[in-house]
């Protein structure tokens, strides 16, 4: 009887641990430099560095690297407890239950070759625009639906930038921080390109931590306090500046 009792107690203990497990979701190969997953599954990136800093305060996460669509599917599970990043400007799961303190504010530009001129969005009507499969482009969606551009879809940022560099498309819309990161990673000369700021089309917006709806309240409060502390003491800015 005693053995049976301890066995049941052990099962209950493991079940409780599983219920309290929190997953930190990382979108594989699509979210650099916010999250960067290498072939060796080394977890780095702006958001991941924030998470790593939080984990130093006795808050543990199970890191899970998944393709973006599969990640969103898991996030829709009402029983799953998770944390990742998101924004109020995006649709779906990544716009729900956001942290009070933002990690950063992102600006968007159209990447073009130096030789391609741009003054207003109508300058691109009838021309080739390169976009990434599965990404949302707030502000451009209406023009895309009206077939104002000749769209070339690619799988990732490197492919999009290569197409611009080769002159196969006129412009590529993206966050400034992502454009700078990938140009540097690809060893491309920044002076060969122009960044045309498009805040009038895609408004600047904040990137926040994003929690599951059933995220443990005590842990969430502690994380909110730590994130605010990182913002106030300059830790967040230091992380962002390394990218």
PDB file of C-alpha atoms in Angstrom:
ATOM      1  CA  UNK A   1       0.000   0.000   0.000  1.00  0.00           C
ATOM      2  CA  UNK A   2       2.825   2.391   0.916  1.00  0.00           C
ATOM      3  CA  UNK A   3       4.548   1.751  -2.436  1.00  0.00           C
ATOM      4  CA  UNK A   4       1.285   2.360  -4.288  1.00  0.00           C
ATOM      5  CA  UNK A   5       0.719   5.586  -2.336  1.00  0.00           C
ATOM      6  CA  UNK A   6       4.184   6.949  -3.183  1.00  0.00           C
ATOM      7  CA  UNK A   7       3.772   5.919  -6.836  1.00  0.00           C
ATOM      8  CA  UNK A   8       0.488   7.845  -7.070  1.00  0.00           C
ATOM      9  CA  UNK A   9       2.084  10.809  -5.301  1.00  0.00           C
ATOM     10  CA  UNK A  10       4.939  10.734  -7.833  1.00  0.00           C
ATOM     11  CA  UNK A  11       2.502  10.698 -10.764  1.00  0.00           C
ATOM     12  CA  UNK A  12       0.580  13.649  -9.316  1.00  0.00           C
ATOM     13  CA  UNK A  13       3.851  15.510  -8.806  1.00  0.00           C
ATOM     14  CA  UNK A  14       4.939  14.972 -12.439  1.00  0.00           C
ATOM     15  CA  UNK A  15       1.468  15.980 -13.670  1.00  0.00           C
ATOM     16  CA  UNK A  16       1.668  19.177 -11.631  1.00  0.00           C
ATOM     17  CA  UNK A  17       5.117  19.951 -13.051  1.00  0.00           C
ATOM     18  CA  UNK A  18       3.811  19.459 -16.603  1.00  0.00           C
ATOM     19  CA  UNK A  19       0.846  21.732 -15.895  1.00  0.00           C
ATOM     20  CA  UNK A  20       3.200  24.455 -14.674  1.00  0.00           C
ATOM     21  CA  UNK A  21       5.652  24.137 -17.573  1.00  0.00           C
ATOM     22  CA  UNK A  22       5.907  27.296 -19.674  1.00  0.00           C
ATOM     23  CA  UNK A  23       7.113  27.191 -23.274  1.00  0.00           C
ATOM     24  CA  UNK A  24       9.076  30.000 -24.889  1.00  0.00           C
ATOM     25  CA  UNK A  25       8.239  29.786 -28.597  1.00  0.00           C
ATOM     26  CA  UNK A  26      10.884  30.676 -31.185  1.00  0.00           C
ATOM     27  CA  UNK A  27       9.853  31.046 -34.844  1.00  0.00           C
ATOM     28  CA  UNK A  28      12.420  29.125 -36.858  1.00  0.00           C
ATOM     29  CA  UNK A  29      14.323  31.051 -39.568  1.00  0.00           C
ATOM     30  CA  UNK A  30      11.729  33.791 -39.998  1.00  0.00           C
ATOM     31  CA  UNK A  31      12.127  36.263 -37.148  1.00  0.00           C
ATOM     32  CA  UNK A  32      15.779  37.410 -37.135  1.00  0.00           C
ATOM     33  CA  UNK A  33      17.092  39.426 -35.406  1.00  0.00           C
ATOM     34  CA  UNK A  34      14.222  39.280 -32.880  1.00  0.00           C
ATOM     35  CA  UNK A  35      14.817  35.553 -32.588  1.00  0.00           C
ATOM     36  CA  UNK A  36      17.706  33.741 -34.270  1.00  0.00           C
ATOM     37  CA  UNK A  37      17.926  29.948 -34.507  1.00  0.00           C
ATOM     38  CA  UNK A  38      21.086  28.490 -36.035  1.00  0.00           C
ATOM     39  CA  UNK A  39      21.571  24.984 -37.386  1.00  0.00           C
ATOM     40  CA  UNK A  40      22.978  24.079 -33.974  1.00  0.00           C
ATOM     41  CA  UNK A  41      19.752  25.404 -32.396  1.00  0.00           C
ATOM     42  CA  UNK A  42      21.680  28.094 -30.555  1.00  0.00           C
ATOM     43  CA  UNK A  43      19.039  30.475 -29.263  1.00  0.00           C
ATOM     44  CA  UNK A  44      19.955  34.106 -29.705  1.00  0.00           C
ATOM     45  CA  UNK A  45      18.265  37.326 -30.821  1.00  0.00           C
ATOM     46  CA  UNK A  46      16.834  40.432 -29.173  1.00  0.00           C
ATOM     47  CA  UNK A  47      13.747  38.782 -27.667  1.00  0.00           C
ATOM     48  CA  UNK A  48      15.640  35.629 -26.686  1.00  0.00           C
ATOM     49  CA  UNK A  49      18.260  37.708 -24.869  1.00  0.00           C
ATOM     50  CA  UNK A  50      15.420  39.377 -22.958  1.00  0.00           C
ATOM     51  CA  UNK A  51      14.016  35.946 -22.087  1.00  0.00           C
ATOM     52  CA  UNK A  52      17.471  34.719 -21.020  1.00  0.00           C
ATOM     53  CA  UNK A  53      17.786  37.723 -18.689  1.00  0.00           C
ATOM     54  CA  UNK A  54      14.373  36.964 -17.185  1.00  0.00           C
ATOM     55  CA  UNK A  55      15.362  33.308 -16.643  1.00  0.00           C
ATOM     56  CA  UNK A  56      18.253  34.438 -14.420  1.00  0.00           C
ATOM     57  CA  UNK A  57      15.598  35.469 -11.895  1.00  0.00           C
ATOM     58  CA  UNK A  58      14.381  31.933 -11.142  1.00  0.00           C
ATOM     59  CA  UNK A  59      11.793  31.845 -13.915  1.00  0.00           C
ATOM     60  CA  UNK A  60      12.268  28.828 -16.171  1.00  0.00           C
ATOM     61  CA  UNK A  61      10.993  28.263 -19.709  1.00  0.00           C
ATOM     62  CA  UNK A  62      11.218  25.326 -22.075  1.00  0.00           C
ATOM     63  CA  UNK A  63      12.589  26.717 -25.342  1.00  0.00           C
ATOM     64  CA  UNK A  64      10.828  25.387 -28.443  1.00  0.00           C
ATOM     65  CA  UNK A  65      11.927  26.214 -32.013  1.00  0.00           C
ATOM     66  CA  UNK A  66       9.147  25.662 -34.548  1.00  0.00           C
ATOM     67  CA  UNK A  67       8.202  26.751 -38.075  1.00  0.00           C
ATOM     68  CA  UNK A  68       6.020  29.855 -37.795  1.00  0.00           C
ATOM     69  CA  UNK A  69       2.704  28.253 -38.820  1.00  0.00           C
ATOM     70  CA  UNK A  70       3.190  25.301 -36.469  1.00  0.00           C
ATOM     71  CA  UNK A  71       4.129  27.680 -33.661  1.00  0.00           C
ATOM     72  CA  UNK A  72       0.875  29.619 -34.125  1.00  0.00           C
ATOM     73  CA  UNK A  73      -1.058  26.322 -34.147  1.00  0.00           C
ATOM     74  CA  UNK A  74       0.411  25.306 -30.772  1.00  0.00           C
ATOM     75  CA  UNK A  75      -0.262  28.774 -29.377  1.00  0.00           C
ATOM     76  CA  UNK A  76      -3.982  28.309 -30.103  1.00  0.00           C
ATOM     77  CA  UNK A  77      -4.149  25.358 -27.679  1.00  0.00           C
ATOM     78  CA  UNK A  78      -6.187  26.791 -24.738  1.00  0.00           C
ATOM     79  CA  UNK A  79      -4.348  24.551 -22.235  1.00  0.00           C
ATOM     80  CA  UNK A  80      -0.823  25.515 -23.313  1.00  0.00           C
ATOM     81  CA  UNK A  81       1.150  28.009 -21.233  1.00  0.00           C
ATOM     82  CA  UNK A  82       3.604  29.970 -23.352  1.00  0.00           C
ATOM     83  CA  UNK A  83       5.487  33.196 -23.865  1.00  0.00           C
ATOM     84  CA  UNK A  84       6.883  34.729 -27.060  1.00  0.00           C
ATOM     85  CA  UNK A  85       6.831  38.174 -28.671  1.00  0.00           C
ATOM     86  CA  UNK A  86       4.041  40.040 -30.414  1.00  0.00           C
ATOM     87  CA  UNK A  87       2.499  43.379 -31.301  1.00  0.00           C
ATOM     88  CA  UNK A  88      -0.879  45.066 -31.151  1.00  0.00           C
ATOM     89  CA  UNK A  89      -0.389  45.873 -34.862  1.00  0.00           C
ATOM     90  CA  UNK A  90      -0.536  42.202 -35.880  1.00  0.00           C
ATOM     91  CA  UNK A  91      -3.539  39.919 -36.269  1.00  0.00           C
ATOM     92  CA  UNK A  92      -4.078  36.681 -34.363  1.00  0.00           C
ATOM     93  CA  UNK A  93      -2.361  35.084 -31.390  1.00  0.00           C
ATOM     94  CA  UNK A  94       0.637  37.420 -31.325  1.00  0.00           C
ATOM     95  CA  UNK A  95      -1.551  40.449 -30.593  1.00  0.00           C
ATOM     96  CA  UNK A  96      -3.185  39.026 -27.461  1.00  0.00           C
ATOM     97  CA  UNK A  97      -2.171  39.485 -23.816  1.00  0.00           C
ATOM     98  CA  UNK A  98       0.842  41.738 -24.451  1.00  0.00           C
ATOM     99  CA  UNK A  99       3.273  43.010 -21.823  1.00  0.00           C
ATOM    100  CA  UNK A 100       2.640  46.508 -20.472  1.00  0.00           C
ATOM    101  CA  UNK A 101       6.238  47.506 -21.222  1.00  0.00           C
ATOM    102  CA  UNK A 102       7.387  47.262 -24.834  1.00  0.00           C
ATOM    103  CA  UNK A 103      10.752  45.804 -25.823  1.00  0.00           C
ATOM    104  CA  UNK A 104      11.254  48.201 -28.724  1.00  0.00           C
ATOM    105  CA  UNK A 105       9.538  50.339 -31.355  1.00  0.00           C
ATOM    106  CA  UNK A 106      10.075  49.317 -34.968  1.00  0.00           C
ATOM    107  CA  UNK A 107      10.121  51.471 -38.090  1.00  0.00           C
ATOM    108  CA  UNK A 108       9.621  50.231 -41.659  1.00  0.00           C
ATOM    109  CA  UNK A 109      11.280  51.147 -44.937  1.00  0.00           C
ATOM    110  CA  UNK A 110      11.257  50.086 -48.547  1.00  0.00           C
ATOM    111  CA  UNK A 111      14.619  48.635 -49.503  1.00  0.00           C
ATOM    112  CA  UNK A 112      15.633  49.602 -53.059  1.00  0.00           C
ATOM    113  CA  UNK A 113      18.810  49.854 -55.053  1.00  0.00           C
ATOM    114  CA  UNK A 114      20.401  53.306 -55.062  1.00  0.00           C
ATOM    115  CA  UNK A 115      19.368  53.722 -58.697  1.00  0.00           C
ATOM    116  CA  UNK A 116      15.645  53.244 -57.981  1.00  0.00           C
ATOM    117  CA  UNK A 117      13.843  56.444 -56.999  1.00  0.00           C
ATOM    118  CA  UNK A 118      10.871  56.546 -54.646  1.00  0.00           C
ATOM    119  CA  UNK A 119       8.720  59.455 -53.457  1.00  0.00           C
ATOM    120  CA  UNK A 120       5.270  57.978 -52.925  1.00  0.00           C
ATOM    121  CA  UNK A 121       3.603  54.568 -53.009  1.00  0.00           C
ATOM    122  CA  UNK A 122       2.044  55.167 -56.433  1.00  0.00           C
ATOM    123  CA  UNK A 123       5.598  55.238 -57.842  1.00  0.00           C
ATOM    124  CA  UNK A 124       5.581  51.456 -57.351  1.00  0.00           C
ATOM    125  CA  UNK A 125       2.227  50.753 -59.025  1.00  0.00           C
ATOM    126  CA  UNK A 126       2.717  48.273 -61.855  1.00  0.00           C
ATOM    127  CA  UNK A 127       6.234  47.438 -60.651  1.00  0.00           C
ATOM    128  CA  UNK A 128       7.685  44.381 -58.904  1.00  0.00           C
ATOM    129  CA  UNK A 129       7.495  44.209 -55.120  1.00  0.00           C
ATOM    130  CA  UNK A 130       9.084  41.297 -53.239  1.00  0.00           C
ATOM    131  CA  UNK A 131       7.269  39.921 -50.167  1.00  0.00           C
ATOM    132  CA  UNK A 132       7.771  36.967 -47.820  1.00  0.00           C
ATOM    133  CA  UNK A 133       5.256  34.106 -47.762  1.00  0.00           C
ATOM    134  CA  UNK A 134       3.132  34.096 -44.600  1.00  0.00           C
ATOM    135  CA  UNK A 135       4.029  37.620 -43.467  1.00  0.00           C
ATOM    136  CA  UNK A 136       1.426  40.341 -42.869  1.00  0.00           C
ATOM    137  CA  UNK A 137       1.985  43.776 -44.404  1.00  0.00           C
ATOM    138  CA  UNK A 138      -0.316  46.236 -42.603  1.00  0.00           C
ATOM    139  CA  UNK A 139      -0.772  49.391 -44.622  1.00  0.00           C
ATOM    140  CA  UNK A 140       0.127  47.647 -47.883  1.00  0.00           C
ATOM    141  CA  UNK A 141      -2.601  44.992 -47.737  1.00  0.00           C
ATOM    142  CA  UNK A 142      -5.226  47.095 -49.554  1.00  0.00           C
ATOM    143  CA  UNK A 143      -2.823  47.862 -52.422  1.00  0.00           C
ATOM    144  CA  UNK A 144      -1.834  44.201 -52.645  1.00  0.00           C
ATOM    145  CA  UNK A 145      -5.502  43.110 -52.789  1.00  0.00           C
ATOM    146  CA  UNK A 146      -6.095  45.644 -55.589  1.00  0.00           C
ATOM    147  CA  UNK A 147      -3.175  44.137 -57.582  1.00  0.00           C
ATOM    148  CA  UNK A 148      -1.339  47.448 -57.653  1.00  0.00           C
ATOM    149  CA  UNK A 149       2.015  45.623 -57.718  1.00  0.00           C
ATOM    150  CA  UNK A 150       3.564  42.691 -59.508  1.00  0.00           C
ATOM    151  CA  UNK A 151       4.286  40.567 -56.414  1.00  0.00           C
ATOM    152  CA  UNK A 152       7.211  38.163 -56.149  1.00  0.00           C
ATOM    153  CA  UNK A 153       6.862  35.914 -53.094  1.00  0.00           C
ATOM    154  CA  UNK A 154       9.923  34.345 -51.469  1.00  0.00           C
ATOM    155  CA  UNK A 155      10.564  32.172 -48.405  1.00  0.00           C
ATOM    156  CA  UNK A 156      12.882  34.402 -46.365  1.00  0.00           C
ATOM    157  CA  UNK A 157      14.667  37.740 -45.987  1.00  0.00           C
ATOM    158  CA  UNK A 158      17.894  36.628 -47.653  1.00  0.00           C
ATOM    159  CA  UNK A 159      16.008  35.609 -50.798  1.00  0.00           C
ATOM    160  CA  UNK A 160      14.103  38.927 -50.838  1.00  0.00           C
ATOM    161  CA  UNK A 161      17.254  41.012 -50.501  1.00  0.00           C
ATOM    162  CA  UNK A 162      19.035  38.988 -53.200  1.00  0.00           C
ATOM    163  CA  UNK A 163      16.194  39.738 -55.600  1.00  0.00           C
ATOM    164  CA  UNK A 164      16.516  43.456 -54.861  1.00  0.00           C
ATOM    165  CA  UNK A 165      20.307  43.317 -55.252  1.00  0.00           C
ATOM    166  CA  UNK A 166      19.916  41.572 -58.632  1.00  0.00           C
ATOM    167  CA  UNK A 167      17.369  44.167 -59.819  1.00  0.00           C
ATOM    168  CA  UNK A 168      14.617  41.584 -60.302  1.00  0.00           C
ATOM    169  CA  UNK A 169      12.250  43.596 -58.069  1.00  0.00           C
ATOM    170  CA  UNK A 170      12.122  47.299 -57.281  1.00  0.00           C
ATOM    171  CA  UNK A 171      11.353  47.297 -53.547  1.00  0.00           C
ATOM    172  CA  UNK A 172      11.126  45.150 -50.415  1.00  0.00           C
ATOM    173  CA  UNK A 173       9.182  46.455 -47.348  1.00  0.00           C
ATOM    174  CA  UNK A 174      10.571  45.452 -43.950  1.00  0.00           C
ATOM    175  CA  UNK A 175      11.561  46.601 -40.463  1.00  0.00           C
ATOM    176  CA  UNK A 176      14.698  48.752 -40.541  1.00  0.00           C
ATOM    177  CA  UNK A 177      16.362  46.617 -37.890  1.00  0.00           C
ATOM    178  CA  UNK A 178      15.787  43.461 -39.960  1.00  0.00           C
ATOM    179  CA  UNK A 179      17.058  45.069 -43.144  1.00  0.00           C
ATOM    180  CA  UNK A 180      20.243  46.262 -41.451  1.00  0.00           C
ATOM    181  CA  UNK A 181      20.780  42.890 -39.787  1.00  0.00           C
ATOM    182  CA  UNK A 182      20.410  40.872 -43.004  1.00  0.00           C
ATOM    183  CA  UNK A 183      22.471  43.247 -45.154  1.00  0.00           C
ATOM    184  CA  UNK A 184      25.301  42.908 -42.644  1.00  0.00           C
ATOM    185  CA  UNK A 185      24.902  39.132 -42.391  1.00  0.00           C
ATOM    186  CA  UNK A 186      24.962  38.809 -46.203  1.00  0.00           C
ATOM    187  CA  UNK A 187      28.064  41.034 -46.456  1.00  0.00           C
ATOM    188  CA  UNK A 188      26.277  43.437 -48.802  1.00  0.00           C
ATOM    189  CA  UNK A 189      27.453  47.046 -49.073  1.00  0.00           C
ATOM    190  CA  UNK A 190      24.892  49.253 -47.337  1.00  0.00           C
ATOM    191  CA  UNK A 191      25.707  52.206 -49.626  1.00  0.00           C
ATOM    192  CA  UNK A 192      24.428  50.244 -52.655  1.00  0.00           C
ATOM    193  CA  UNK A 193      20.892  50.464 -51.245  1.00  0.00           C
ATOM    194  CA  UNK A 194      18.387  53.083 -50.122  1.00  0.00           C
ATOM    195  CA  UNK A 195      16.020  52.876 -47.165  1.00  0.00           C
ATOM    196  CA  UNK A 196      12.811  54.798 -47.935  1.00  0.00           C
ATOM    197  CA  UNK A 197      10.975  55.304 -44.636  1.00  0.00           C
ATOM    198  CA  UNK A 198       7.269  54.455 -45.018  1.00  0.00           C
ATOM    199  CA  UNK A 199       5.826  55.453 -41.646  1.00  0.00           C
ATOM    200  CA  UNK A 200       2.861  56.991 -43.488  1.00  0.00           C
ATOM    201  CA  UNK A 201       2.011  53.535 -44.878  1.00  0.00           C
ATOM    202  CA  UNK A 202       3.142  51.144 -42.122  1.00  0.00           C
ATOM    203  CA  UNK A 203       2.998  53.123 -38.883  1.00  0.00           C
ATOM    204  CA  UNK A 204       5.713  52.629 -36.271  1.00  0.00           C
ATOM    205  CA  UNK A 205       4.627  50.069 -33.691  1.00  0.00           C
ATOM    206  CA  UNK A 206       5.837  48.403 -30.511  1.00  0.00           C
ATOM    207  CA  UNK A 207       7.171  44.893 -30.069  1.00  0.00           C
ATOM    208  CA  UNK A 208       6.157  43.401 -26.714  1.00  0.00           C
ATOM    209  CA  UNK A 209       6.354  40.123 -24.891  1.00  0.00           C
ATOM    210  CA  UNK A 210       3.203  38.093 -25.556  1.00  0.00           C
ATOM    211  CA  UNK A 211       1.648  35.717 -23.011  1.00  0.00           C
ATOM    212  CA  UNK A 212      -0.847  32.880 -23.287  1.00  0.00           C
ATOM    213  CA  UNK A 213      -4.243  33.759 -21.805  1.00  0.00           C
ATOM    214  CA  UNK A 214      -3.740  31.235 -18.972  1.00  0.00           C
ATOM    215  CA  UNK A 215      -0.187  32.352 -18.113  1.00  0.00           C
ATOM    216  CA  UNK A 216       0.482  32.035 -14.344  1.00  0.00           C
ATOM    217  CA  UNK A 217      -0.414  35.399 -12.767  1.00  0.00           C
ATOM    218  CA  UNK A 218       2.455  35.529 -10.249  1.00  0.00           C
ATOM    219  CA  UNK A 219       5.045  34.740 -12.915  1.00  0.00           C
ATOM    220  CA  UNK A 220       3.509  37.280 -15.289  1.00  0.00           C
ATOM    221  CA  UNK A 221       3.631  40.006 -12.628  1.00  0.00           C
ATOM    222  CA  UNK A 222       7.289  39.209 -11.921  1.00  0.00           C
ATOM    223  CA  UNK A 223       8.134  39.268 -15.635  1.00  0.00           C
ATOM    224  CA  UNK A 224       6.349  42.597 -16.092  1.00  0.00           C
ATOM    225  CA  UNK A 225       8.395  44.057 -13.208  1.00  0.00           C
ATOM    226  CA  UNK A 226      11.661  42.693 -14.618  1.00  0.00           C
ATOM    227  CA  UNK A 227      10.918  44.020 -18.099  1.00  0.00           C
ATOM    228  CA  UNK A 228      10.182  47.496 -16.740  1.00  0.00           C
ATOM    229  CA  UNK A 229      13.404  47.347 -14.743  1.00  0.00           C
ATOM    230  CA  UNK A 230      15.358  46.382 -17.884  1.00  0.00           C
ATOM    231  CA  UNK A 231      13.818  49.316 -19.731  1.00  0.00           C
ATOM    232  CA  UNK A 232      14.612  51.798 -16.967  1.00  0.00           C
ATOM    233  CA  UNK A 233      18.210  50.700 -16.365  1.00  0.00           C
ATOM    234  CA  UNK A 234      19.131  50.654 -20.075  1.00  0.00           C
ATOM    235  CA  UNK A 235      19.500  46.852 -20.360  1.00  0.00           C
ATOM    236  CA  UNK A 236      16.914  46.649 -23.155  1.00  0.00           C
ATOM    237  CA  UNK A 237      18.600  49.389 -25.147  1.00  0.00           C
ATOM    238  CA  UNK A 238      21.986  47.668 -24.751  1.00  0.00           C
ATOM    239  CA  UNK A 239      20.583  44.410 -26.140  1.00  0.00           C
ATOM    240  CA  UNK A 240      18.955  46.137 -29.126  1.00  0.00           C
ATOM    241  CA  UNK A 241      22.102  48.103 -29.945  1.00  0.00           C
ATOM    242  CA  UNK A 242      24.130  44.895 -30.385  1.00  0.00           C
ATOM    243  CA  UNK A 243      21.981  44.078 -33.433  1.00  0.00           C
TER     244      UNK A 243
END
